[in-house]
Short mmCIF file of C-alpha atoms and ligand atoms in Angstrom, two decimals:
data_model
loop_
_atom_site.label_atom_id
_atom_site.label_comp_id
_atom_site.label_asym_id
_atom_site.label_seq_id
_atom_site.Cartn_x
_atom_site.Cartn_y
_atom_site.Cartn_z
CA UNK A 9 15.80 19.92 24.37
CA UNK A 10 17.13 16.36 23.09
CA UNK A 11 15.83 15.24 19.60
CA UNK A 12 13.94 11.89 21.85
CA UNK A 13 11.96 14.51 23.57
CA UNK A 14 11.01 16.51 20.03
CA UNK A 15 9.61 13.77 18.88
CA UNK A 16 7.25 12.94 21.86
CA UNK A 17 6.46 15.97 21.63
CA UNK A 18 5.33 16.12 17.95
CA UNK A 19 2.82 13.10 18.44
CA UNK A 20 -0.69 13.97 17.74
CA UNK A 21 -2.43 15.08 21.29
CA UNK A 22 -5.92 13.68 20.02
CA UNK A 23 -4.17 10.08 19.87
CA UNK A 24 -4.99 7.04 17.76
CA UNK A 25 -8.35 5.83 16.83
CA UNK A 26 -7.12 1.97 17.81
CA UNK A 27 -4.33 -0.15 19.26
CA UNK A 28 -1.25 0.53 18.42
CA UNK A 29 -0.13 -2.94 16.64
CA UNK A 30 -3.71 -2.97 14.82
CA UNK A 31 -1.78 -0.22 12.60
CA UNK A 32 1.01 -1.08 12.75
CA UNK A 33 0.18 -4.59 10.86
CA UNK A 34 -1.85 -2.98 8.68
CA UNK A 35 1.33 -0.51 7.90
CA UNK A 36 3.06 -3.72 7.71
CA UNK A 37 0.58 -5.65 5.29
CA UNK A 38 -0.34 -3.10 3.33
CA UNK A 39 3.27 -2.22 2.36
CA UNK A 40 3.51 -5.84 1.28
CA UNK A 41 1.07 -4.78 -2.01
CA UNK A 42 3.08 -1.50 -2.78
CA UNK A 43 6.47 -3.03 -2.89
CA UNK A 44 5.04 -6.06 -4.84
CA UNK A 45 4.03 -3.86 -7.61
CA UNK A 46 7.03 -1.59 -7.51
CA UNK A 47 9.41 -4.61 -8.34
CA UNK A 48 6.85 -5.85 -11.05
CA UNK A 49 6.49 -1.97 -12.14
CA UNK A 50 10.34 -1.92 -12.69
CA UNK A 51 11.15 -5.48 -13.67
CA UNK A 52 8.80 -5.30 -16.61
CA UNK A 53 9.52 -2.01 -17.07
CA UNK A 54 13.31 -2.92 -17.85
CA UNK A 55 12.52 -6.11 -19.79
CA UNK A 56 9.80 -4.13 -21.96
CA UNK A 57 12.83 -2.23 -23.14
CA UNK A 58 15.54 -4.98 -23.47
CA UNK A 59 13.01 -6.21 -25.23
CA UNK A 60 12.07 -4.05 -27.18
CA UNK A 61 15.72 -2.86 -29.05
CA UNK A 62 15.75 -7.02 -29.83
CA UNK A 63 12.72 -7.16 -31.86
CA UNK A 64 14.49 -7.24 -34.60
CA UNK A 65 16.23 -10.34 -33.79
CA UNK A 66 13.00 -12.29 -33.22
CA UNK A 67 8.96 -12.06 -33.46
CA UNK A 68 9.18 -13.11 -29.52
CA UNK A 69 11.01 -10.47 -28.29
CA UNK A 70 8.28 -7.85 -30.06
CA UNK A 71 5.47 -10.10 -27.81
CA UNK A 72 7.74 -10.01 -24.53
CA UNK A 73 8.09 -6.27 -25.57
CA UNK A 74 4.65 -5.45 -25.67
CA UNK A 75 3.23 -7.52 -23.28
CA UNK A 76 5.92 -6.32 -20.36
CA UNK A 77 4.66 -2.61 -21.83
CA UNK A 78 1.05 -3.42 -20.53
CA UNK A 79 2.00 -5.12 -17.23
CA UNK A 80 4.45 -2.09 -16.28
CA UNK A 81 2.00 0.36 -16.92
CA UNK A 82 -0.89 -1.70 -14.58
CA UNK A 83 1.63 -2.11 -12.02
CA UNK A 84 2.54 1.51 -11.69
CA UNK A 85 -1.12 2.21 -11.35
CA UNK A 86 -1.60 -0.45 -8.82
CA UNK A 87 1.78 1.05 -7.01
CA UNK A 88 0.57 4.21 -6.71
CA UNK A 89 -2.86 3.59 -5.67
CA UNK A 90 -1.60 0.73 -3.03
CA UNK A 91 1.03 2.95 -1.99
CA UNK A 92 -1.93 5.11 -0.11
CA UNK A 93 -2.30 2.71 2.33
CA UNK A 94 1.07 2.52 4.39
CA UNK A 95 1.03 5.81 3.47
CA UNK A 96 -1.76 6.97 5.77
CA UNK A 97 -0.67 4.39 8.67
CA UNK A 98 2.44 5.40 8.46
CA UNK A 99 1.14 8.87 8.93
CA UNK A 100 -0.62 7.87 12.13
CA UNK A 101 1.73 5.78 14.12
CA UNK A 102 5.47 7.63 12.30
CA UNK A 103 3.81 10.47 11.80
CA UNK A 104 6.98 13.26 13.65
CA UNK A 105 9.47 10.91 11.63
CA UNK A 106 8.02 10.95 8.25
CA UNK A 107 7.17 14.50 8.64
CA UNK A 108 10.68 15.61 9.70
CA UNK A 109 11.83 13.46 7.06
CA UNK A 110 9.66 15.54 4.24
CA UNK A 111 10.11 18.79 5.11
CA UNK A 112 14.17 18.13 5.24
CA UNK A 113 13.89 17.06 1.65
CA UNK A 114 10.58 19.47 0.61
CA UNK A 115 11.53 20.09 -3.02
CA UNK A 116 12.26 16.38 -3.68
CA UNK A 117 9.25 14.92 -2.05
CA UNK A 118 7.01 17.69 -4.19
CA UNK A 119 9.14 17.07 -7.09
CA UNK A 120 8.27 12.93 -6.53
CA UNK A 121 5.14 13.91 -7.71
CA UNK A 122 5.73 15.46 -11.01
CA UNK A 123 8.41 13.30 -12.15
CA UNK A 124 5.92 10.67 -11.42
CA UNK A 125 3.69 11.93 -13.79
CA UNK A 126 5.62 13.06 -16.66
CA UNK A 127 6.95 9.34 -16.55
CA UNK A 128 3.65 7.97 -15.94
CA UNK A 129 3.23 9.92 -19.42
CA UNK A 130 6.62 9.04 -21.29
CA UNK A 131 5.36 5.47 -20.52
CA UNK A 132 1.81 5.85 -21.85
CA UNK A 133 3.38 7.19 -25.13
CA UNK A 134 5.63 4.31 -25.20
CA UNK A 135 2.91 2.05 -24.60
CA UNK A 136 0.88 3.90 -27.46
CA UNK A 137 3.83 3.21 -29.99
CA UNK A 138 5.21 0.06 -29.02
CA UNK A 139 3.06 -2.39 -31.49
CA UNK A 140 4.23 -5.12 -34.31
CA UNK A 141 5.64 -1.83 -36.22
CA UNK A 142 7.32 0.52 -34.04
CA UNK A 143 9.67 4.09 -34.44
CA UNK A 144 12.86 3.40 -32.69
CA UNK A 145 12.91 6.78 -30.85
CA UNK A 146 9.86 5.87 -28.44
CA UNK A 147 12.46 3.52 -26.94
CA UNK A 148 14.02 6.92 -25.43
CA UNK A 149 10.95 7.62 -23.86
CA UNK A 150 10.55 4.28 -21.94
CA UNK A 151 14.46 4.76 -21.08
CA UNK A 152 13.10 8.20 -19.34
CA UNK A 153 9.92 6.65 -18.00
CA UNK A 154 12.40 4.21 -16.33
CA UNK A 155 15.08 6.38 -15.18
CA UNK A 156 12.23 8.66 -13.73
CA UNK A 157 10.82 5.56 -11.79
CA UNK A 158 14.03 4.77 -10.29
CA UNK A 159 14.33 8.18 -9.11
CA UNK A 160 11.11 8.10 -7.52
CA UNK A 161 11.99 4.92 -5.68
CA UNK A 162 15.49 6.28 -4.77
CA UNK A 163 13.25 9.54 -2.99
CA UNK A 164 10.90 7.13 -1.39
CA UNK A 165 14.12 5.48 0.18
CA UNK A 166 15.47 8.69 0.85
CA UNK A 167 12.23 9.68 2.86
CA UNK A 168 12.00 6.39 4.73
CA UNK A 169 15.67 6.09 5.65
CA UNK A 170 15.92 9.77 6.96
CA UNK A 171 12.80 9.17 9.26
CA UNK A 172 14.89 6.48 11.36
CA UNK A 173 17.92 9.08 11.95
CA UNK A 174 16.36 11.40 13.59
CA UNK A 175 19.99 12.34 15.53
CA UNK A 176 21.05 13.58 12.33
CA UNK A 177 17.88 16.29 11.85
CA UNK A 178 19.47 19.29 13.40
CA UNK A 179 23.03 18.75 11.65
CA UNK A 180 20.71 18.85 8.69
CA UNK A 181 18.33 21.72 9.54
CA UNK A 182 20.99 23.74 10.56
CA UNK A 183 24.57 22.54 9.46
CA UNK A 184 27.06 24.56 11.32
CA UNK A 185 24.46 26.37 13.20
CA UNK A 186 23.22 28.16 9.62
CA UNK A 187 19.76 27.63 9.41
CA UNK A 188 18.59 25.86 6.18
CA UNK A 189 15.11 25.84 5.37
CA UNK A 190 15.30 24.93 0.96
CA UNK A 191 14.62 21.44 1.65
CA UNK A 192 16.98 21.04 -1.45
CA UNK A 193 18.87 18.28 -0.29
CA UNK A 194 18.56 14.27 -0.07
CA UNK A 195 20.98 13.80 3.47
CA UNK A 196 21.07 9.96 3.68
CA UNK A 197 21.57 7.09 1.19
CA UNK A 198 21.90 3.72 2.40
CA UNK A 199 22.55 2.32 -0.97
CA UNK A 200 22.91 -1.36 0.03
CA UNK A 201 18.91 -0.69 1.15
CA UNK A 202 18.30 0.54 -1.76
CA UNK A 203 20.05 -1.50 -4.47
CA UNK A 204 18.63 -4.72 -2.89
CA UNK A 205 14.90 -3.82 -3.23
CA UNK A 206 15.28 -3.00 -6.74
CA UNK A 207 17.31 -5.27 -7.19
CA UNK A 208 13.97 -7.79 -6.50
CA UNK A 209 12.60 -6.60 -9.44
CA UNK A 210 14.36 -9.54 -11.41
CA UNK A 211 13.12 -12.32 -9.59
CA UNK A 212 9.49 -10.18 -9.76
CA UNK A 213 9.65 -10.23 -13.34
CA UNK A 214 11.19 -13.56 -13.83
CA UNK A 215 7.92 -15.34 -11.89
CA UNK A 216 5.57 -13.21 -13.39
CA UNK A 217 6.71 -14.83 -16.62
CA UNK A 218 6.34 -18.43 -15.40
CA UNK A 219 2.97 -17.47 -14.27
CA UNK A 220 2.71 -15.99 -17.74
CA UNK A 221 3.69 -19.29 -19.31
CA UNK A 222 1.04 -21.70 -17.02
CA UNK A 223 -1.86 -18.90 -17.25
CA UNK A 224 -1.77 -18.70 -20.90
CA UNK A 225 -0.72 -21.72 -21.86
CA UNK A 226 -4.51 -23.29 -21.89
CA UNK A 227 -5.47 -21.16 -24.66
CA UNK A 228 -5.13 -22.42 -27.98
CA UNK A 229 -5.09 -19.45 -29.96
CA UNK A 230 -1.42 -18.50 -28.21
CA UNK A 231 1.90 -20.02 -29.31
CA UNK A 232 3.29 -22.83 -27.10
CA UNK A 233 6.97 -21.95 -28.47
CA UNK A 234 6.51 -18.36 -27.80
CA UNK A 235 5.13 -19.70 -23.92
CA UNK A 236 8.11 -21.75 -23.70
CA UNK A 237 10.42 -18.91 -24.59
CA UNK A 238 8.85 -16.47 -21.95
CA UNK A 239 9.08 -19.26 -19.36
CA UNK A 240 12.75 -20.31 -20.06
CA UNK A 241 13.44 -16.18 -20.11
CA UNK A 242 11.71 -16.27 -16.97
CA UNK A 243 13.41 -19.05 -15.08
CA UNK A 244 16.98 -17.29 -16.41
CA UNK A 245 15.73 -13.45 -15.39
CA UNK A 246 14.65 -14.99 -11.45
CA UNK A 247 18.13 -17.28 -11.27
CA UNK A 248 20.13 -14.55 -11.72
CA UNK A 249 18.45 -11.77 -9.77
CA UNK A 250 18.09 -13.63 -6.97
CA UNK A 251 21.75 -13.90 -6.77
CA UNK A 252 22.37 -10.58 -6.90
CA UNK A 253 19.27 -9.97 -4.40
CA UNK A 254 20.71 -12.24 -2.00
CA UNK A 255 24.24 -10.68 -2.05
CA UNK A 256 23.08 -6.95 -1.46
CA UNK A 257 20.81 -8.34 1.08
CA UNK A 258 24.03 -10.06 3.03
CA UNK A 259 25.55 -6.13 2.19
CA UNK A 260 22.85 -4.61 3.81
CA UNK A 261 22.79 -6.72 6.81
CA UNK A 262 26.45 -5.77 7.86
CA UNK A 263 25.71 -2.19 6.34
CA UNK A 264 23.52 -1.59 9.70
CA UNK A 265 25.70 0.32 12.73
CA UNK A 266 26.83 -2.91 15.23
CA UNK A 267 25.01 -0.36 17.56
CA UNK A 268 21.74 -1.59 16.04
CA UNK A 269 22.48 -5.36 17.43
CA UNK A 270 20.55 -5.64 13.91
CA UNK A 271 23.00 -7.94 12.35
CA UNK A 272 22.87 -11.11 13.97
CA UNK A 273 18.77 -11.09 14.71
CA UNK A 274 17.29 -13.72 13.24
CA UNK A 275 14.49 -11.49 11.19
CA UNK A 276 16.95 -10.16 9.01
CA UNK A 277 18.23 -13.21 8.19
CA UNK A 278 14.61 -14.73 7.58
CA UNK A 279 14.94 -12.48 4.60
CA UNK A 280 17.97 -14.11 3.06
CA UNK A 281 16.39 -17.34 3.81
CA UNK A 282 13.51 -17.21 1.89
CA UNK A 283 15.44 -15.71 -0.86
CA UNK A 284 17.81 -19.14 -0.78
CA UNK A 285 14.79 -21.41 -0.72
CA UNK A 286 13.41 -18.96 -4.06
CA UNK A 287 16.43 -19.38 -5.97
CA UNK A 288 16.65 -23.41 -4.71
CA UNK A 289 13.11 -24.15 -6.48
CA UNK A 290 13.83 -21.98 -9.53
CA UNK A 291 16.86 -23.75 -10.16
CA UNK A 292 15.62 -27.07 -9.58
CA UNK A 293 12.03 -27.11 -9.98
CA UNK A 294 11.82 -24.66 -12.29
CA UNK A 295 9.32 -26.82 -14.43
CA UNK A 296 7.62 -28.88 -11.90
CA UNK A 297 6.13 -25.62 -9.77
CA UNK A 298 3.46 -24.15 -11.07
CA UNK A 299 4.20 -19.98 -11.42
CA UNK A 300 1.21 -18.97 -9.27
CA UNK A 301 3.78 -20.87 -6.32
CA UNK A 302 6.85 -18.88 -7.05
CA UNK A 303 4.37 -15.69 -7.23
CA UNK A 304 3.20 -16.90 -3.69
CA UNK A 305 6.89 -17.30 -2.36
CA UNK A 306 7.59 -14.28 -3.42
CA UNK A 307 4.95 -12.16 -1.91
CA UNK A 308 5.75 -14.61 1.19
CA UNK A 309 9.85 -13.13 1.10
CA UNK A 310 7.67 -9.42 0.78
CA UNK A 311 6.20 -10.01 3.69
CA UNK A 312 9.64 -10.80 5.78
CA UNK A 313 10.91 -7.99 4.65
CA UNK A 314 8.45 -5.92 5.41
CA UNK A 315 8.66 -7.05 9.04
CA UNK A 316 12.26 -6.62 9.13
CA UNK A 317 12.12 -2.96 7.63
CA UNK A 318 9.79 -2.65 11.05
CA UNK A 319 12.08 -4.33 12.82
CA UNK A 320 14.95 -1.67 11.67
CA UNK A 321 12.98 0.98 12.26
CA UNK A 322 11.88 -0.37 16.23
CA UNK A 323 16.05 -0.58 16.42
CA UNK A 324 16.96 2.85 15.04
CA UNK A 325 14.42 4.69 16.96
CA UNK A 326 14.75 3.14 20.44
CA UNK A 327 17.84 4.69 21.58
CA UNK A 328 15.46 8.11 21.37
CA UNK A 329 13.39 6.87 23.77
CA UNK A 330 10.66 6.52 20.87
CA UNK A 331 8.17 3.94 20.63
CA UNK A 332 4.69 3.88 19.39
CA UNK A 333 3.64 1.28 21.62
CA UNK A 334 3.61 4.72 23.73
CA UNK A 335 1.19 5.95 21.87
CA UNK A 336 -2.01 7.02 23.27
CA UNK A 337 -5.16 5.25 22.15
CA UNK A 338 -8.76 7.24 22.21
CA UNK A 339 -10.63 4.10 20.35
CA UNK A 340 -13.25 5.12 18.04
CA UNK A 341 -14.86 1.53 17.53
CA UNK A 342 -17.81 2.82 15.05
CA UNK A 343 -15.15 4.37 12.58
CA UNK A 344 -12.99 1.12 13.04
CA UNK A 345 -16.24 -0.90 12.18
CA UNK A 346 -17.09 0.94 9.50
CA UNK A 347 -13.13 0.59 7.68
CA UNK A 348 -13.00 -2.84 8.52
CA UNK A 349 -16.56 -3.57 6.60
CA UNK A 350 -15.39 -1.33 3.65
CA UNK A 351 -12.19 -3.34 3.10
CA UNK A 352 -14.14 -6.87 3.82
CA UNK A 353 -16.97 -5.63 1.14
CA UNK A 354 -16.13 -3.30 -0.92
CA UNK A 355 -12.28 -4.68 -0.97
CA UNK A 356 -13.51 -8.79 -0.68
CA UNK A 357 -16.81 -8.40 -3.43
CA UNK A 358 -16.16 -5.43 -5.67
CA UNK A 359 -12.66 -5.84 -5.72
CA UNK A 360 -12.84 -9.85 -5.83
CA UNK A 361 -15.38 -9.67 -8.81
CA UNK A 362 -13.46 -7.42 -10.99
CA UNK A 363 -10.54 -9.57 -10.17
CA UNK A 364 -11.72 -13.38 -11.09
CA UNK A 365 -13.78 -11.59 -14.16
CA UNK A 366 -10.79 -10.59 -15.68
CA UNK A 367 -8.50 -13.65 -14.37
CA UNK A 368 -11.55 -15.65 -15.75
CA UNK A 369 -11.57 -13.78 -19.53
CA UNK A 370 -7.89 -13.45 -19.99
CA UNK A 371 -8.30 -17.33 -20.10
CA UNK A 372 -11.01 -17.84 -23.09
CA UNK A 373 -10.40 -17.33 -26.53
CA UNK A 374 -12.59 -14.58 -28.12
CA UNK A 375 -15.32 -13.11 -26.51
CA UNK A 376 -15.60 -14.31 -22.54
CA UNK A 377 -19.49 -15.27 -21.54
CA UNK A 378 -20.00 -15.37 -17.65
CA UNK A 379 -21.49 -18.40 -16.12
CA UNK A 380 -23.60 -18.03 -13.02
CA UNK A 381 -21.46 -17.54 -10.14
CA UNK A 382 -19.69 -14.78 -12.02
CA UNK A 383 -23.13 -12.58 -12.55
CA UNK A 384 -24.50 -13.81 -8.64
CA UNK A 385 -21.02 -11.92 -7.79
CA UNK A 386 -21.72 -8.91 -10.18
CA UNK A 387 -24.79 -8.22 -8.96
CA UNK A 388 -23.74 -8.39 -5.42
CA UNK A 389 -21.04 -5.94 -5.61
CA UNK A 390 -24.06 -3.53 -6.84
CA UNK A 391 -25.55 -4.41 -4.34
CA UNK A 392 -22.94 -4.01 -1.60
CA UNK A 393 -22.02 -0.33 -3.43
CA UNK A 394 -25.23 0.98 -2.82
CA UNK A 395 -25.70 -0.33 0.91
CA UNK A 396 -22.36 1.06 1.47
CA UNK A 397 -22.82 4.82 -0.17
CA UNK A 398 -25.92 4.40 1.73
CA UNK A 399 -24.20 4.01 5.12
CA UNK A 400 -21.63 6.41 4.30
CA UNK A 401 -23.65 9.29 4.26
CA UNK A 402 -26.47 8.20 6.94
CA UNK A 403 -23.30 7.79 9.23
CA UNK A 404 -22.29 11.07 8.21
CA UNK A 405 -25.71 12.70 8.81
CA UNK A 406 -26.32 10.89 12.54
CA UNK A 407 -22.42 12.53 13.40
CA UNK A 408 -23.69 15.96 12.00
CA UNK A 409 -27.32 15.93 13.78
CA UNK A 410 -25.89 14.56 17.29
CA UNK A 411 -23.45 17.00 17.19
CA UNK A 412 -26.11 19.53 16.14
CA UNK A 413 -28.46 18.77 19.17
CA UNK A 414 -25.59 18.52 21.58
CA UNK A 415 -24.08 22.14 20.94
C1 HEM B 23 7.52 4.86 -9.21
C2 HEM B 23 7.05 5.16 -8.03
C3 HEM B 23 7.50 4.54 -6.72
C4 HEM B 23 8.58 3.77 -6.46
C5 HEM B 23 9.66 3.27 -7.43
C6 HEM B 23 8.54 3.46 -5.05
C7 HEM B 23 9.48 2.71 -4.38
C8 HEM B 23 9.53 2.53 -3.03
C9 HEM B 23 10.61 1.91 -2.32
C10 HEM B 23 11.86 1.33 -2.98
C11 HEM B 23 10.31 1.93 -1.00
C12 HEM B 23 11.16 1.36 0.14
C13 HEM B 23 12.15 2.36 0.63
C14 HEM B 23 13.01 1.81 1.74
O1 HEM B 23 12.54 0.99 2.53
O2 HEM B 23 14.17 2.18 1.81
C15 HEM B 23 9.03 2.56 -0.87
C16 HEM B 23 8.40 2.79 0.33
C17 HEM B 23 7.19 3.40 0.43
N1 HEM B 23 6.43 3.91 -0.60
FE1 HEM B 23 6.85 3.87 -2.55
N2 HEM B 23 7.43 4.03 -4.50
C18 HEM B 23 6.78 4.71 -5.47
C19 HEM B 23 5.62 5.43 -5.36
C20 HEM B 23 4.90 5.56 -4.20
C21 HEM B 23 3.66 6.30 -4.05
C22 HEM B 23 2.96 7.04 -5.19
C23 HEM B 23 3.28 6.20 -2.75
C24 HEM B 23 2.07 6.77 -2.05
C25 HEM B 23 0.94 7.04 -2.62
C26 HEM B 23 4.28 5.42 -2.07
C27 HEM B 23 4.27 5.11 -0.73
C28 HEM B 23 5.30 4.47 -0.06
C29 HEM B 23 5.32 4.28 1.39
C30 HEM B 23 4.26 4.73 2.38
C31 HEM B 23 6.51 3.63 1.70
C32 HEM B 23 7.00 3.23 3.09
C33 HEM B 23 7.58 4.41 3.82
C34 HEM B 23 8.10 4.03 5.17
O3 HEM B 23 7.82 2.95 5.67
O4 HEM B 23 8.84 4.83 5.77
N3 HEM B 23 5.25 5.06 -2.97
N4 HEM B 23 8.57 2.92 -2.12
#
């Protein structure tokens, strides 16, 4: 039996509870947030630490320090919880790839999850020491915490890549016809891949800091010389990522088999594109554009990426005779109501009040008083909670007492 036919086989019988490209942009989208907060995650992550072994050289660096400390440690929250979502749609429409893909490299993919955590930890204790006075040796920790990260990224990549080569599986389930079932081993590295979307967490970290500068910059009780320092750090950190970016991006283009016909297609070069037009503006706009823009670009050159990861994966896969447009579709249009409300109220209200309350009180000095508008919104996301735990479990109930009556 070829590996094509395998794979077929392995799709779920049941089908999929929508079209095919409804989860497939959501796969898409969704990724969009992950990856956003991964290069944030690992750009301040890295700069929390440069930072912090040149405090003694100036009072700035201890601020850049600490306040890189806090955003890495937010972002790797956010990563992890807004890694769930491509997650689970990749898991419906990739599911016989992904799964393959795991079980080849078991121990790592279980072991992602505990070095996760004990640098989730090493970070938090970093975070705990890292204040105007600090002991040198919690430094080592964040070095850990970071080293851990990259790991964790480097499995991710690992897991992804292997799911597109699936005519490699057997060699690696059984190499010379020994079977071997440890699931010790990462197979394939593309590094180029790899390098260049870390590599994006300069330019991630570099923006954040413009947007640092203009967010902050309206308060009087900061320092405008200590604003101007994190901007001009900023401008520097983005400059010079994006220039390596854009070079393992050009890498990684002609890294991809001529087989592929992935080279020359205009997607991939979309990428590079954007990342030209990013390093254009920072060079010579750098203080006319306001950061939330270059924050916008960037999650713009996300996005293009993100389709042209797709687009790889479309282009590796068809020459298996696998496609998900194949896929068969048994719509369940109450359940897709029902997720699409959630994300629209619970997402757009409870998540869009706890977001402008704290954009709004990280602005005001002292204590933050909410005007109307802000306490209309708090009060509807109460609101909106209760109405949807309510619907969650009448929905629940009607399933469970139909089905009751009918068997
Ligand atoms: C420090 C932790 C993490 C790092 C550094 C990281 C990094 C990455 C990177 C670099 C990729 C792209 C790989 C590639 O395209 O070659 C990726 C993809 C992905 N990550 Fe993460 N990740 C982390 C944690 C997580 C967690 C906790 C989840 C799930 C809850 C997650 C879910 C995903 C998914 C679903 C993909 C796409 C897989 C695919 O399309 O095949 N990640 N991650």
């Amino acid at each position: 039996m070829d590996i094509g036919t395998v794979m077929n086989t392995m799709r779920d019988p049941a089908g999929i509870p929508a079209p095919v490209e409804l989860f497939r942009i959501l796969m898409i989208a969704t990724w969009v947030f992950h990856i956003a907060f991964v290069v944030l995650a690992l750009g301040a992550a890295s700069l929390a630490i440069y930072a912090f072994w040149r405090r003694e050289q100036s009072p700035y660096w201890t601020g850049i320090s600490i306040a890189m400390t806090k955003v890495a440690k937010v972002s790797v929250s956010l990563l992890i919880v807004l890694g769930v979502a491509p997650l689970l749609f990749t898991q419906v429409i990739y599911d016989p790839q992904w799964y393959a893909s795991n079980v080849l490299s078991a121990r790592w993919a279980i072991a992602f999850i505990f070095t996760l955590i004990v640098a989730y930890c090493l970070w938090f204790a970093f975070y705990y020491g890292n204040k105007e006075v600090a002991k040198r040796h919690i430094g080592f920790y964040a070095v850990i915490a970071l080293l851990l990260f990259l790991l964790d990224g480097l499995i991710m990549h690992v897991l992804s890549y292997q799911a597109i080569l699936p005519g490699q599986w057997m060699g690696w389930y059984a190499p010379n016809g020994e079977l071997d079932m440890s699931g010790a081993h990462l197979h394939a590295m593309q590094w180029p891949r790899y390098l260049f979307i870390i590599s994006l967490s300069a330019p991630a970290v570099g923006f954040y800091l413009i947007a640092y500068d203009d967010y902050l910059k309206r308060r009087r009780d900061q320092n405008p010389d200590y604003l101007a320092f994190a901007r001009r750090l900023g401008q520097r950190i983005a400059q010079y990522g994006l220039i390596v970016s854009l070079a393992l991006f050009v890498w990684w283009q002609f890294d991809n088999p001529a087989s592929t016909g992935l080279v020359w297609l205009p997607g991939g070069w979309a990428v590079a594109a954007a990342l030209a037009v990013l390093l254009f503006e920072v060079t010579y706009f750098r203080d006319r554009l306001h950061g939330y823009l270059f924050l916008a670009g960037g999650m713009v050159m996300l996005l293009l990426l993100a389709i042209w990861r797709e687009v790889i994966r479309v282009a590796y896969l068809a020459p298996f005779g696998y496609s998900v447009v194949d896929e068969k579709v048994n719509a369940d249009w109450p359940s897709l109501a029902l997720f699409f409300l959630t994300v629209a109220g619970i997402g757009g209200l409870v998540g869009g009040f706890y977001l402008t309350l704290l954009y709004r009180a990280g602005r005001v000095e002292g204590v933050y008083q909410a005007d109307r508008t802000m306490s209309a919104m708090g009060t509807g996301a109460i609101v909106i909670l209760g109405i949807w735990t309510g619907v969650f479990f009448l929905y629940g109930i009607a399933i469970w007492a139909s089905n009751a009556l009918t068997y």
